[in-house]
Every structure is written in structure tokens, then in C-alpha cells.
Amino acid sequence: MNIFKAMRISATGLSAERLRMDVISANIANANSTRSPGGGPYKRQVALLAAVKSGANSFKNLLKNSEKKVEDLQGVRVVGIVEDGSPPKRVYDPKHPDALPDGYVEYPNVDVMKEMVELITASRAYEANITVLNSTKSMALKTLEIGQG
């Protein structure tokens, strides 16, 4: 594998995990927001990530490159940010300014504990990508030292 390709793959991972951490922090920040610009409570956002492959557009290319699957990987990319479709949490609080006529308040479908677990996972993946990047960089430097005698 090319050293620059390994660095490029790590860079895509760093970018994707940083975006994922941004989305998670927005979810935590809005965990108690009962009003959103779209109306209703804030809805949890989820970043969708996908592997990037080269030349895997057709069945012929997939069959041709089936033996070199590791070589085809080009990194990860963010496919999109989507809303979580789970229903909002309903809490009975008739004195709340956003209470519905039945006295219930709809809170965002954000579970802070779940978001913290996702944040730790994204943070660990970010650290792993930094470790790979640093290892690749040190291998490149050691390779340059071989010729110095």
C-alpha cells in the first residue's frame, strides 16, 4: 500500500469522525429543546458513514477486483445526516409553556447516555486514525533515513 494512500484514508476517517462528534454534540446541546425552527421538539440527528471504494461501480469491476478488496478501499465518507425517526419522549407537565392540550410536553428523542457512548466511540475512532497517521509518518521518516548510511 502506498504511504500517501494510507495517510489519505486516515484523513478521511478524521474528517468523518469529527463531523460525527459535531452531530453528537448538537444532539446533547438540544436534549431539552421543546421548540425547533421546524416546529415541535428537536429531533435527534445521525451521521451516516460509508466506505469509499475505487472502481466498484459495475458488476464487472466488482468481479475483476474481488481478490483485491483491501486495495480498493479509499477511506470513509459522510453519506448524509438524517433525523432519527423514533417518537419524542412525552412527559406530563401541564404548567410547561409548550404543553399540549392534554398536559403532556414532547421532549426530543435524545438519550444523553446513548449520545455519550456514541461520543466516546467517535473519539476512540478519531484517536485510532491519528495513531495510524503518526505511524505512517514515522515509517516514511525511517524509510528516508535508510539511505543516509
PDB file of C-alpha atoms in Angstrom:
ATOM      1  CA  MET A   1       0.000   0.000   0.000  1.00  0.00           C
ATOM      2  CA  ASN A   2       1.200   3.462  -0.849  1.00  0.00           C
ATOM      3  CA  ILE A   3       2.153   5.609   2.175  1.00  0.00           C
ATOM      4  CA  PHE A   4       0.246   8.603   0.862  1.00  0.00           C
ATOM      5  CA  LYS A   5      -2.816   6.440   0.290  1.00  0.00           C
ATOM      6  CA  ALA A   6      -2.692   5.340   3.938  1.00  0.00           C
ATOM      7  CA  MET A   7      -2.449   8.987   5.009  1.00  0.00           C
ATOM      8  CA  ARG A   8      -5.379   9.894   2.747  1.00  0.00           C
ATOM      9  CA  ILE A   9      -7.508   7.111   4.229  1.00  0.00           C
ATOM     10  CA  SER A  10      -6.686   8.285   7.760  1.00  0.00           C
ATOM     11  CA  ALA A  11      -7.549  11.858   6.803  1.00  0.00           C
ATOM     12  CA  THR A  12     -10.984  10.780   5.550  1.00  0.00           C
ATOM     13  CA  GLY A  13     -11.525   8.949   8.842  1.00  0.00           C
ATOM     14  CA  LEU A  14     -10.515  12.023  10.837  1.00  0.00           C
ATOM     15  CA  SER A  15     -12.882  14.211   8.857  1.00  0.00           C
ATOM     16  CA  ALA A  16     -15.800  11.795   9.192  1.00  0.00           C
ATOM     17  CA  GLU A  17     -15.329  11.248  12.925  1.00  0.00           C
ATOM     18  CA  ARG A  18     -15.027  14.992  13.566  1.00  0.00           C
ATOM     19  CA  LEU A  19     -18.352  15.551  11.779  1.00  0.00           C
ATOM     20  CA  ARG A  20     -19.874  12.694  13.766  1.00  0.00           C
ATOM     21  CA  MET A  21     -18.703  14.319  17.027  1.00  0.00           C
ATOM     22  CA  ASP A  22     -20.215  17.645  15.889  1.00  0.00           C
ATOM     23  CA  VAL A  23     -23.588  15.977  15.275  1.00  0.00           C
ATOM     24  CA  ILE A  24     -23.471  14.227  18.660  1.00  0.00           C
ATOM     25  CA  SER A  25     -22.607  17.451  20.471  1.00  0.00           C
ATOM     26  CA  ALA A  26     -25.558  19.175  18.755  1.00  0.00           C
ATOM     27  CA  ASN A  27     -27.809  16.348  19.953  1.00  0.00           C
ATOM     28  CA  ILE A  28     -26.576  16.720  23.546  1.00  0.00           C
ATOM     29  CA  ALA A  29     -26.924  20.510  23.414  1.00  0.00           C
ATOM     30  CA  ASN A  30     -30.555  20.200  22.284  1.00  0.00           C
ATOM     31  CA  ALA A  31     -31.540  17.329  24.598  1.00  0.00           C
ATOM     32  CA  ASN A  32     -34.143  19.523  26.336  1.00  0.00           C
ATOM     33  CA  SER A  33     -35.249  21.736  23.439  1.00  0.00           C
ATOM     34  CA  THR A  34     -39.005  21.564  23.152  1.00  0.00           C
ATOM     35  CA  ARG A  35     -39.119  24.071  20.295  1.00  0.00           C
ATOM     36  CA  SER A  36     -37.296  23.853  16.975  1.00  0.00           C
ATOM     37  CA  PRO A  37     -37.418  26.042  13.868  1.00  0.00           C
ATOM     38  CA  GLY A  38     -39.378  23.296  12.087  1.00  0.00           C
ATOM     39  CA  GLY A  39     -41.924  23.130  14.880  1.00  0.00           C
ATOM     40  CA  GLY A  40     -42.173  20.616  17.691  1.00  0.00           C
ATOM     41  CA  PRO A  41     -39.301  19.238  19.696  1.00  0.00           C
ATOM     42  CA  TYR A  42     -35.754  18.869  18.387  1.00  0.00           C
ATOM     43  CA  LYS A  43     -35.217  15.589  16.540  1.00  0.00           C
ATOM     44  CA  ARG A  44     -32.044  13.576  17.045  1.00  0.00           C
ATOM     45  CA  GLN A  45     -29.604  13.712  14.106  1.00  0.00           C
ATOM     46  CA  VAL A  46     -27.468  10.775  12.951  1.00  0.00           C
ATOM     47  CA  ALA A  47     -24.445  10.952  10.627  1.00  0.00           C
ATOM     48  CA  LEU A  48     -24.359   8.141   8.080  1.00  0.00           C
ATOM     49  CA  LEU A  49     -20.886   6.966   7.055  1.00  0.00           C
ATOM     50  CA  ALA A  50     -19.977   4.700   4.147  1.00  0.00           C
ATOM     51  CA  ALA A  51     -16.791   3.129   2.864  1.00  0.00           C
ATOM     52  CA  VAL A  52     -15.371   4.648  -0.298  1.00  0.00           C
ATOM     53  CA  LYS A  53     -14.230   2.157  -2.898  1.00  0.00           C
ATOM     54  CA  SER A  54     -12.479   2.773  -6.162  1.00  0.00           C
ATOM     55  CA  GLY A  55     -13.652   1.299  -9.417  1.00  0.00           C
ATOM     56  CA  ALA A  56     -16.501  -0.694  -7.867  1.00  0.00           C
ATOM     57  CA  ASN A  57     -19.213   0.864  -9.976  1.00  0.00           C
ATOM     58  CA  SER A  58     -20.208  -2.156 -12.018  1.00  0.00           C
ATOM     59  CA  PHE A  59     -20.542  -5.892 -11.518  1.00  0.00           C
ATOM     60  CA  LYS A  60     -17.666  -6.440 -13.923  1.00  0.00           C
ATOM     61  CA  ASN A  61     -15.361  -4.269 -11.816  1.00  0.00           C
ATOM     62  CA  LEU A  62     -16.523  -5.942  -8.608  1.00  0.00           C
ATOM     63  CA  LEU A  63     -15.804  -9.390 -10.061  1.00  0.00           C
ATOM     64  CA  LYS A  64     -12.499  -8.274 -11.519  1.00  0.00           C
ATOM     65  CA  ASN A  65     -11.339  -6.694  -8.265  1.00  0.00           C
ATOM     66  CA  SER A  66     -12.789  -9.250  -5.843  1.00  0.00           C
ATOM     67  CA  GLU A  67      -9.323 -10.518  -4.965  1.00  0.00           C
ATOM     68  CA  LYS A  68      -8.005  -7.050  -4.140  1.00  0.00           C
ATOM     69  CA  LYS A  69     -10.732  -5.819  -1.793  1.00  0.00           C
ATOM     70  CA  VAL A  70      -8.299  -4.231   0.658  1.00  0.00           C
ATOM     71  CA  GLU A  71      -6.575  -2.373  -2.152  1.00  0.00           C
ATOM     72  CA  ASP A  72      -9.897  -0.924  -3.313  1.00  0.00           C
ATOM     73  CA  LEU A  73     -10.644   0.867  -0.074  1.00  0.00           C
ATOM     74  CA  GLN A  74     -10.208   4.606  -0.325  1.00  0.00           C
ATOM     75  CA  GLY A  75     -11.469   5.706   3.080  1.00  0.00           C
ATOM     76  CA  VAL A  76     -14.781   6.743   4.516  1.00  0.00           C
ATOM     77  CA  ARG A  77     -17.201   9.488   3.605  1.00  0.00           C
ATOM     78  CA  VAL A  78     -20.297  11.009   5.100  1.00  0.00           C
ATOM     79  CA  VAL A  79     -23.327   9.956   3.086  1.00  0.00           C
ATOM     80  CA  GLY A  80     -25.643  12.305   4.920  1.00  0.00           C
ATOM     81  CA  ILE A  81     -27.113  13.497   8.174  1.00  0.00           C
ATOM     82  CA  VAL A  82     -30.590  12.128   8.801  1.00  0.00           C
ATOM     83  CA  GLU A  83     -33.184  12.548  11.527  1.00  0.00           C
ATOM     84  CA  ASP A  84     -33.850   9.686  13.900  1.00  0.00           C
ATOM     85  CA  GLY A  85     -37.432   8.549  13.347  1.00  0.00           C
ATOM     86  CA  SER A  86     -38.123   7.464  16.916  1.00  0.00           C
ATOM     87  CA  PRO A  87     -41.029   9.230  18.652  1.00  0.00           C
ATOM     88  CA  PRO A  88     -40.424  12.089  21.103  1.00  0.00           C
ATOM     89  CA  LYS A  89     -40.491  11.493  24.861  1.00  0.00           C
ATOM     90  CA  ARG A  90     -43.768  12.583  26.447  1.00  0.00           C
ATOM     91  CA  VAL A  91     -43.720  13.967  29.993  1.00  0.00           C
ATOM     92  CA  TYR A  92     -46.795  15.125  31.874  1.00  0.00           C
ATOM     93  CA  ASP A  93     -46.217  18.767  32.866  1.00  0.00           C
ATOM     94  CA  PRO A  94     -49.361  20.902  32.334  1.00  0.00           C
ATOM     95  CA  LYS A  95     -47.612  24.094  33.564  1.00  0.00           C
ATOM     96  CA  HIS A  96     -44.900  23.956  30.873  1.00  0.00           C
ATOM     97  CA  PRO A  97     -45.341  26.702  28.208  1.00  0.00           C
ATOM     98  CA  ASP A  98     -45.086  24.099  25.420  1.00  0.00           C
ATOM     99  CA  ALA A  99     -47.574  21.677  26.980  1.00  0.00           C
ATOM    100  CA  LEU A 100     -50.091  20.128  24.635  1.00  0.00           C
ATOM    101  CA  PRO A 101     -53.838  20.435  25.409  1.00  0.00           C
ATOM    102  CA  ASP A 102     -53.697  17.070  27.216  1.00  0.00           C
ATOM    103  CA  GLY A 103     -50.967  18.373  29.573  1.00  0.00           C
ATOM    104  CA  TYR A 104     -48.087  16.407  28.086  1.00  0.00           C
ATOM    105  CA  VAL A 105     -44.858  18.013  26.837  1.00  0.00           C
ATOM    106  CA  GLU A 106     -42.959  16.437  23.968  1.00  0.00           C
ATOM    107  CA  TYR A 107     -39.207  16.360  24.578  1.00  0.00           C
ATOM    108  CA  PRO A 108     -36.550  15.438  21.975  1.00  0.00           C
ATOM    109  CA  ASN A 109     -35.846  11.772  21.315  1.00  0.00           C
ATOM    110  CA  VAL A 110     -32.263  12.275  22.567  1.00  0.00           C
ATOM    111  CA  ASP A 111     -30.919   9.899  25.213  1.00  0.00           C
ATOM    112  CA  VAL A 112     -27.896  11.660  26.707  1.00  0.00           C
ATOM    113  CA  MET A 113     -26.318   8.402  27.905  1.00  0.00           C
ATOM    114  CA  LYS A 114     -26.573   6.897  24.424  1.00  0.00           C
ATOM    115  CA  GLU A 115     -25.073  10.058  22.955  1.00  0.00           C
ATOM    116  CA  MET A 116     -22.172   9.888  25.405  1.00  0.00           C
ATOM    117  CA  VAL A 117     -21.453   6.305  24.348  1.00  0.00           C
ATOM    118  CA  GLU A 118     -21.543   7.394  20.695  1.00  0.00           C
ATOM    119  CA  LEU A 119     -19.249  10.321  21.523  1.00  0.00           C
ATOM    120  CA  ILE A 120     -16.710   8.042  23.216  1.00  0.00           C
ATOM    121  CA  THR A 121     -16.843   5.667  20.233  1.00  0.00           C
ATOM    122  CA  ALA A 122     -16.266   8.514  17.775  1.00  0.00           C
ATOM    123  CA  SER A 123     -13.475   9.886  19.950  1.00  0.00           C
ATOM    124  CA  ARG A 124     -11.717   6.498  20.041  1.00  0.00           C
ATOM    125  CA  ALA A 125     -12.027   6.148  16.272  1.00  0.00           C
ATOM    126  CA  TYR A 126     -10.578   9.645  15.871  1.00  0.00           C
ATOM    127  CA  GLU A 127      -7.641   8.711  18.128  1.00  0.00           C
ATOM    128  CA  ALA A 128      -7.086   5.496  16.160  1.00  0.00           C
ATOM    129  CA  ASN A 129      -6.896   7.463  12.919  1.00  0.00           C
ATOM    130  CA  ILE A 130      -4.374   9.847  14.467  1.00  0.00           C
ATOM    131  CA  THR A 131      -2.290   6.873  15.627  1.00  0.00           C
ATOM    132  CA  VAL A 132      -2.319   5.403  12.117  1.00  0.00           C
ATOM    133  CA  LEU A 133      -1.373   8.768  10.643  1.00  0.00           C
ATOM    134  CA  ASN A 134       1.527   9.189  13.073  1.00  0.00           C
ATOM    135  CA  SER A 135       2.736   5.617  12.485  1.00  0.00           C
ATOM    136  CA  THR A 136       2.648   6.130   8.738  1.00  0.00           C
ATOM    137  CA  LYS A 137       4.549   9.391   9.093  1.00  0.00           C
ATOM    138  CA  SER A 138       7.240   7.787  11.270  1.00  0.00           C
ATOM    139  CA  MET A 139       7.584   4.888   8.798  1.00  0.00           C
ATOM    140  CA  ALA A 140       8.114   7.383   5.996  1.00  0.00           C
ATOM    141  CA  LEU A 141      10.768   9.208   8.024  1.00  0.00           C
ATOM    142  CA  LYS A 142      12.547   5.950   8.881  1.00  0.00           C
ATOM    143  CA  THR A 143      12.490   4.999   5.209  1.00  0.00           C
ATOM    144  CA  LEU A 144      14.228   8.265   4.342  1.00  0.00           C
ATOM    145  CA  GLU A 145      16.903   7.535   6.972  1.00  0.00           C
ATOM    146  CA  ILE A 146      17.836   4.216   5.310  1.00  0.00           C
ATOM    147  CA  GLY A 147      19.695   5.928   2.512  1.00  0.00           C
ATOM    148  CA  GLN A 148      21.692   8.227   4.816  1.00  0.00           C
ATOM    149  CA  GLY A 149      24.012   5.438   5.949  1.00  0.00           C
TER     150      GLY A 149
END
